[in-house]
Short mmCIF file of C-alpha atoms in Angstrom, two decimals:
data_model
loop_
_atom_site.label_atom_id
_atom_site.label_comp_id
_atom_site.label_asym_id
_atom_site.label_seq_id
_atom_site.Cartn_x
_atom_site.Cartn_y
_atom_site.Cartn_z
CA MET A 1 34.69 -5.03 -28.03
CA THR A 2 33.52 -7.43 -25.33
CA ALA A 3 29.84 -7.14 -24.48
CA PRO A 4 29.12 -5.96 -20.91
CA THR A 5 28.04 -8.64 -18.49
CA VAL A 6 24.93 -8.59 -16.35
CA SER A 7 27.19 -7.61 -13.44
CA ASP A 8 28.67 -4.70 -15.42
CA ALA A 9 25.22 -3.40 -16.33
CA LEU A 10 23.97 -3.64 -12.75
CA ARG A 11 27.05 -1.92 -11.39
CA GLU A 12 26.70 1.05 -13.76
CA ALA A 13 22.94 1.33 -13.21
CA THR A 14 23.44 1.26 -9.45
CA ARG A 15 25.97 4.07 -9.70
CA ARG A 16 23.62 6.19 -11.80
CA LEU A 17 20.61 5.62 -9.58
CA ALA A 18 22.58 6.37 -6.43
CA ALA A 19 23.74 9.62 -8.00
CA ALA A 20 20.11 10.45 -8.84
CA GLY A 21 19.13 10.05 -5.18
CA SER A 22 17.44 6.66 -5.09
CA GLU A 23 17.41 5.20 -1.57
CA THR A 24 17.61 1.65 -2.97
CA PRO A 25 19.75 1.92 -6.14
CA ARG A 26 20.95 -1.69 -6.32
CA LEU A 27 17.52 -3.13 -5.62
CA ASP A 28 16.02 -0.82 -8.26
CA ALA A 29 18.62 -1.96 -10.78
CA ASP A 30 18.06 -5.64 -9.99
CA VAL A 31 14.28 -5.37 -10.34
CA LEU A 32 14.47 -3.42 -13.61
CA LEU A 33 16.97 -5.75 -15.27
CA GLY A 34 15.12 -8.78 -13.99
CA HIS A 35 11.99 -7.36 -15.61
CA VAL A 36 13.81 -6.90 -18.93
CA LEU A 37 15.23 -10.43 -18.88
CA GLY A 38 12.13 -12.10 -17.43
CA LEU A 39 14.04 -13.35 -14.38
CA ASP A 40 13.37 -13.16 -10.68
CA ARG A 41 16.10 -11.69 -8.51
CA SER A 42 17.70 -15.00 -7.52
CA ALA A 43 17.88 -16.14 -11.14
CA LEU A 44 19.33 -12.77 -12.15
CA LEU A 45 22.06 -12.98 -9.54
CA ALA A 46 22.95 -16.46 -10.78
CA ARG A 47 23.77 -14.96 -14.21
CA LEU A 48 26.00 -12.08 -13.21
CA ARG A 49 28.83 -13.27 -15.46
CA ASP A 50 26.63 -13.74 -18.52
CA PRO A 51 26.97 -11.22 -21.37
CA LEU A 52 23.99 -8.88 -21.66
CA PRO A 53 22.39 -8.96 -25.14
CA ALA A 54 22.33 -5.60 -26.91
CA THR A 55 18.54 -5.46 -27.11
CA ALA A 56 18.26 -6.11 -23.38
CA ALA A 57 20.96 -3.54 -22.66
CA ASP A 58 19.03 -0.90 -24.63
CA ALA A 59 15.75 -1.68 -22.88
CA PHE A 60 17.46 -1.65 -19.49
CA ALA A 61 19.15 1.69 -20.21
CA HIS A 62 15.76 3.19 -21.06
CA LEU A 63 14.23 1.99 -17.77
CA VAL A 64 17.19 3.23 -15.75
CA ALA A 65 16.84 6.67 -17.37
CA GLU A 66 13.14 6.69 -16.47
CA ARG A 67 13.97 5.76 -12.90
CA GLU A 68 16.57 8.54 -12.78
CA GLY A 69 13.68 10.83 -13.72
CA ARG A 70 11.78 9.67 -10.59
CA SER A 71 9.38 7.16 -12.17
CA PRO A 72 8.53 4.48 -9.56
CA VAL A 73 10.00 1.07 -10.29
CA ALA A 74 6.52 -0.43 -9.96
CA TYR A 75 5.17 1.84 -12.69
CA LEU A 76 8.08 0.90 -14.97
CA THR A 77 7.54 -2.83 -14.52
CA GLY A 78 3.75 -2.56 -14.15
CA ARG A 79 3.93 -4.82 -11.13
CA ARG A 80 4.40 -4.72 -7.36
CA GLU A 81 4.41 -7.68 -5.01
CA PHE A 82 2.38 -7.22 -1.84
CA MET A 83 1.73 -9.91 0.77
CA GLY A 84 3.30 -12.40 -1.65
CA LEU A 85 0.73 -11.58 -4.35
CA PRO A 86 1.42 -9.93 -7.73
CA PHE A 87 -0.40 -6.61 -8.09
CA ARG A 88 -0.65 -4.46 -11.15
CA ALA A 89 0.76 -0.98 -10.59
CA ALA A 90 -0.18 2.01 -12.73
CA PRO A 91 0.02 5.82 -12.44
CA GLY A 92 -3.65 6.11 -11.43
CA ALA A 93 -3.04 4.52 -8.03
CA LEU A 94 -0.51 4.78 -5.23
CA VAL A 95 2.19 2.10 -5.28
CA PRO A 96 1.63 -0.31 -2.34
CA ARG A 97 4.28 -0.01 0.37
CA PRO A 98 5.73 -2.88 2.45
CA GLU A 99 4.75 -1.25 5.75
CA THR A 100 1.07 -1.58 4.83
CA GLU A 101 1.46 -5.36 4.95
CA LEU A 102 1.50 -5.09 8.77
CA LEU A 103 -2.00 -3.62 8.69
CA VAL A 104 -3.19 -6.55 6.58
CA GLU A 105 -1.55 -9.04 8.97
CA TRP A 106 -3.27 -7.40 11.94
CA ALA A 107 -6.61 -7.49 10.13
CA VAL A 108 -6.34 -11.13 9.07
CA ASP A 109 -5.33 -12.19 12.59
CA ARG A 110 -8.36 -10.41 14.02
CA LEU A 111 -10.73 -11.85 11.40
CA ARG A 112 -9.58 -15.38 12.16
CA ARG A 113 -10.53 -14.84 15.82
CA THR A 114 -13.95 -13.28 15.23
CA ASP A 115 -17.15 -13.82 13.27
CA SER A 116 -16.64 -10.64 11.27
CA ALA A 117 -18.80 -10.41 8.18
CA THR A 118 -18.20 -7.06 6.46
CA ILE A 119 -14.84 -5.39 5.92
CA LEU A 120 -14.34 -1.96 4.40
CA ASP A 121 -11.08 -0.90 2.76
CA ILE A 122 -11.36 2.87 2.42
CA GLY A 123 -9.10 4.53 -0.14
CA THR A 124 -8.27 1.18 -1.72
CA GLY A 125 -6.01 2.40 -4.56
CA THR A 126 -4.67 -0.74 -6.26
CA GLY A 127 -6.91 -2.89 -4.08
CA ALA A 128 -3.87 -4.31 -2.31
CA ILE A 129 -5.36 -4.30 1.21
CA ALA A 130 -8.79 -5.59 0.19
CA CYS A 131 -7.52 -8.30 -2.13
CA SER A 132 -4.82 -9.46 0.27
CA VAL A 133 -7.29 -9.78 3.13
CA ALA A 134 -9.77 -11.65 0.94
CA ALA A 135 -7.07 -13.99 -0.40
CA ALA A 136 -5.84 -14.82 3.11
CA LEU A 137 -9.20 -15.91 4.49
CA PRO A 138 -10.56 -19.47 4.22
CA ALA A 139 -12.57 -20.38 1.14
CA ASP A 140 -15.69 -20.90 3.26
CA TRP A 141 -15.43 -17.53 5.01
CA PRO A 142 -18.98 -16.11 4.77
CA GLY A 143 -18.25 -12.39 4.65
CA GLN A 144 -17.37 -9.86 1.99
CA VAL A 145 -14.68 -7.26 1.55
CA VAL A 146 -15.83 -3.92 0.15
CA ALA A 147 -13.14 -1.67 -1.31
CA ALA A 148 -13.89 2.00 -1.92
CA ASP A 149 -12.10 4.88 -3.57
CA VAL A 150 -13.11 8.30 -4.84
CA SER A 151 -10.82 7.93 -7.87
CA ALA A 152 -12.12 6.19 -10.99
CA ALA A 153 -8.54 5.66 -12.17
CA ALA A 154 -7.60 3.89 -8.95
CA LEU A 155 -10.70 1.69 -9.09
CA ALA A 156 -9.77 0.64 -12.63
CA VAL A 157 -6.44 -0.64 -11.29
CA ALA A 158 -8.18 -2.34 -8.35
CA ARG A 159 -10.66 -3.96 -10.73
CA ALA A 160 -7.83 -5.40 -12.83
CA ASN A 161 -6.12 -6.78 -9.71
CA ARG A 162 -9.35 -8.26 -8.38
CA ALA A 163 -9.87 -10.08 -11.68
CA ALA A 164 -6.26 -11.27 -11.98
CA LEU A 165 -6.37 -12.72 -8.45
CA GLY A 166 -9.72 -14.42 -9.00
CA LEU A 167 -11.46 -12.48 -6.23
CA ALA A 168 -14.45 -11.03 -8.06
CA ASP A 169 -16.85 -12.96 -5.82
CA ARG A 170 -15.17 -11.85 -2.59
CA VAL A 171 -14.27 -8.21 -3.18
CA ARG A 172 -16.85 -5.58 -4.08
CA LEU A 173 -15.70 -2.24 -5.48
CA VAL A 174 -17.47 1.04 -4.75
CA ARG A 175 -16.74 4.56 -5.95
CA GLY A 176 -17.50 6.94 -3.13
CA ASP A 177 -16.32 9.56 -0.68
CA LEU A 178 -14.81 7.69 2.28
CA ALA A 179 -17.66 5.57 3.75
CA THR A 180 -20.50 8.08 3.43
CA TRP A 181 -22.30 5.64 1.12
CA CYS A 182 -22.26 2.81 3.70
CA GLY A 183 -25.16 2.14 6.05
CA GLY A 184 -23.17 0.81 8.99
CA GLY A 185 -22.89 -2.45 10.87
CA VAL A 186 -19.33 -2.93 9.64
CA SER A 187 -17.09 -5.49 11.33
CA LEU A 188 -13.76 -3.97 10.33
CA VAL A 189 -12.67 -0.70 8.70
CA LEU A 190 -9.19 -0.50 7.19
CA ALA A 191 -7.77 2.65 5.66
CA ASN A 192 -4.51 3.83 4.15
CA LEU A 193 -5.70 7.35 3.42
CA PRO A 194 -3.54 10.32 2.34
CA TYR A 195 -1.59 11.39 5.43
CA LEU A 196 1.25 13.58 4.15
CA THR A 197 1.25 17.37 4.37
CA PRO A 198 1.60 19.47 1.20
CA GLU A 199 5.15 20.32 2.27
CA GLN A 200 6.05 16.64 2.60
CA VAL A 201 4.67 15.88 -0.84
CA GLU A 202 6.31 18.84 -2.55
CA GLY A 203 9.60 18.27 -0.74
CA ASN A 204 10.00 14.74 -2.09
CA PRO A 205 10.47 14.67 -5.88
CA TRP A 206 10.31 10.87 -5.87
CA LEU A 207 6.60 11.14 -5.02
CA ALA A 208 5.78 13.39 -7.98
CA PRO A 209 4.70 10.61 -10.40
CA GLU A 210 2.16 9.19 -7.96
CA PRO A 211 -1.36 10.65 -7.69
CA ARG A 212 -1.38 13.62 -5.32
CA LEU A 213 -4.95 12.73 -4.41
CA ALA A 214 -3.55 9.62 -2.70
CA LEU A 215 -0.77 11.46 -0.86
CA ASP A 216 -1.87 14.93 0.29
CA GLY A 217 -3.87 14.82 3.50
CA GLY A 218 -4.21 18.57 3.99
CA PRO A 219 -2.37 21.06 6.23
CA ASP A 220 -1.50 18.53 8.94
CA GLY A 221 -2.09 15.39 6.87
CA LEU A 222 -5.20 14.40 8.81
CA ASP A 223 -8.12 15.91 6.87
CA LEU A 224 -9.55 12.60 5.63
CA ILE A 225 -8.46 10.60 8.66
CA ARG A 226 -10.39 12.98 10.95
CA ARG A 227 -13.50 12.64 8.81
CA LEU A 228 -13.33 8.86 8.82
CA ILE A 229 -12.74 8.66 12.58
CA ALA A 230 -15.73 10.94 13.19
CA ASP A 231 -17.87 8.50 11.18
CA LEU A 232 -16.73 5.34 12.98
CA PRO A 233 -19.47 5.38 15.69
CA ARG A 234 -22.04 5.18 12.89
CA LEU A 235 -20.11 2.68 10.80
CA LEU A 236 -18.87 0.08 13.24
CA ALA A 237 -20.81 -2.89 14.57
CA PRO A 238 -20.96 -3.21 18.40
CA ASP A 239 -17.83 -5.40 18.39
CA GLY A 240 -16.22 -3.77 15.36
CA ALA A 241 -12.69 -2.52 14.87
CA ALA A 242 -10.67 -0.16 12.70
CA GLY A 243 -7.06 0.12 11.60
CA LEU A 244 -5.52 3.26 10.10
CA GLU A 245 -2.13 3.82 8.51
CA ILE A 246 -0.48 7.10 9.49
CA ASP A 247 2.71 9.11 9.43
CA PRO A 248 4.72 8.27 12.58
CA SER A 249 4.44 11.88 13.78
CA GLN A 250 0.64 11.56 13.88
CA ALA A 251 0.35 8.55 16.20
CA GLY A 252 -0.43 10.52 19.36
CA THR A 253 -3.00 12.74 17.69
CA VAL A 254 -4.80 9.89 15.93
CA ALA A 255 -4.83 7.72 19.06
CA ALA A 256 -6.34 10.63 21.01
CA LEU A 257 -8.99 11.18 18.34
CA LEU A 258 -9.97 7.51 18.45
CA LYS A 259 -10.16 7.49 22.25
CA GLU A 260 -12.33 10.60 22.21
CA THR A 261 -14.62 9.31 19.47
CA LEU A 262 -14.84 5.71 20.71
CA PRO A 263 -14.29 6.03 24.49
CA ARG A 264 -14.96 2.35 25.15
CA GLY A 265 -12.61 1.20 22.43
CA ARG A 266 -9.17 -0.30 23.04
CA VAL A 267 -6.66 1.81 21.13
CA ALA A 268 -3.15 0.64 20.27
CA VAL A 269 -0.28 1.89 18.15
CA VAL A 270 1.46 -0.65 15.91
CA ARG A 271 5.08 -0.12 14.92
CA ASP A 272 6.52 -1.08 11.54
CA LEU A 273 9.69 -3.10 10.97
CA ALA A 274 11.77 0.07 11.28
CA GLY A 275 10.34 0.67 14.75
CA LEU A 276 8.21 3.62 13.63
CA ASP A 277 4.62 4.21 14.73
CA ARG A 278 2.82 3.26 11.52
CA HIS A 279 -0.72 2.13 12.36
CA VAL A 280 -3.29 3.01 14.99
CA VAL A 281 -5.97 0.42 15.69
CA VAL A 282 -9.11 0.44 17.81
CA GLU A 283 -11.26 -2.51 18.88
CA LEU A 284 -14.70 -2.20 20.45
CA PRO A 285 -15.69 -4.66 23.14
CA GLY A 286 -18.83 -6.65 22.30
CA GLY A 287 -22.08 -4.99 23.27
CA THR A 288 -20.89 -1.38 22.99
CA SER A 289 -22.10 1.09 20.46
CA GLY A 290 -19.01 3.22 20.21
CA ALA A 291 -19.38 6.79 21.48
CA ASP A 292 -21.65 7.42 24.47
#
């Protein structure tokens, strides 16, 4: 019997994952088989006609079955690329999403135009936002990025990523409830806090393997976001800024909360690549103190 080729294996895995409800079945299959073979996607696609060794076929079949059972691809490979950097992914922390990269890009652009010194990443999870911001700034940048999370498991993942990326001297990790531990004077607050409702979490079985603590934002998804916004007048420096990731349905509410809390701030909604309202940002003009 002729051994199946790489193409055969990918075709069958794609069929199975599509039947299981994956929104990206072919991409999932490519990433999982590439992981098994130690190949990036372009190298994998260059070997479509190659026979697939039996040991690799068995390992691939196991991963496909796990993915059919809703395990995130990033948990199965232990890795997720974010902002071009390799991040460790593990069940204790939310898998970084591509749309969050836009928040990092906004933050880095702002930091390059200001003399910002202290950045907070609240609800850091894997440390993707904090580490990506720190890695993007010049080597002589004088400030520090502080990444906080209430979850010890998430901070363990962030600590591993900080070490792997060589950022131990630029990223400080804190275990705490939002920013209640911080004294203020912060240049920039970034946060990808839980913003889904319980119904959204429970209605999506593909989210089940990820920590609910990082997903469930309360009845309207805004419990933690409201608390953080209420604390911004105390936290932010006179010319500080904040950027929050949200569910698109929350953009109007969050923008209104920011305008009410920081009446002198300039509030804007940032759309993601799909055209959805994904981030709300606020920038204080120099010399203001936030709320009157």
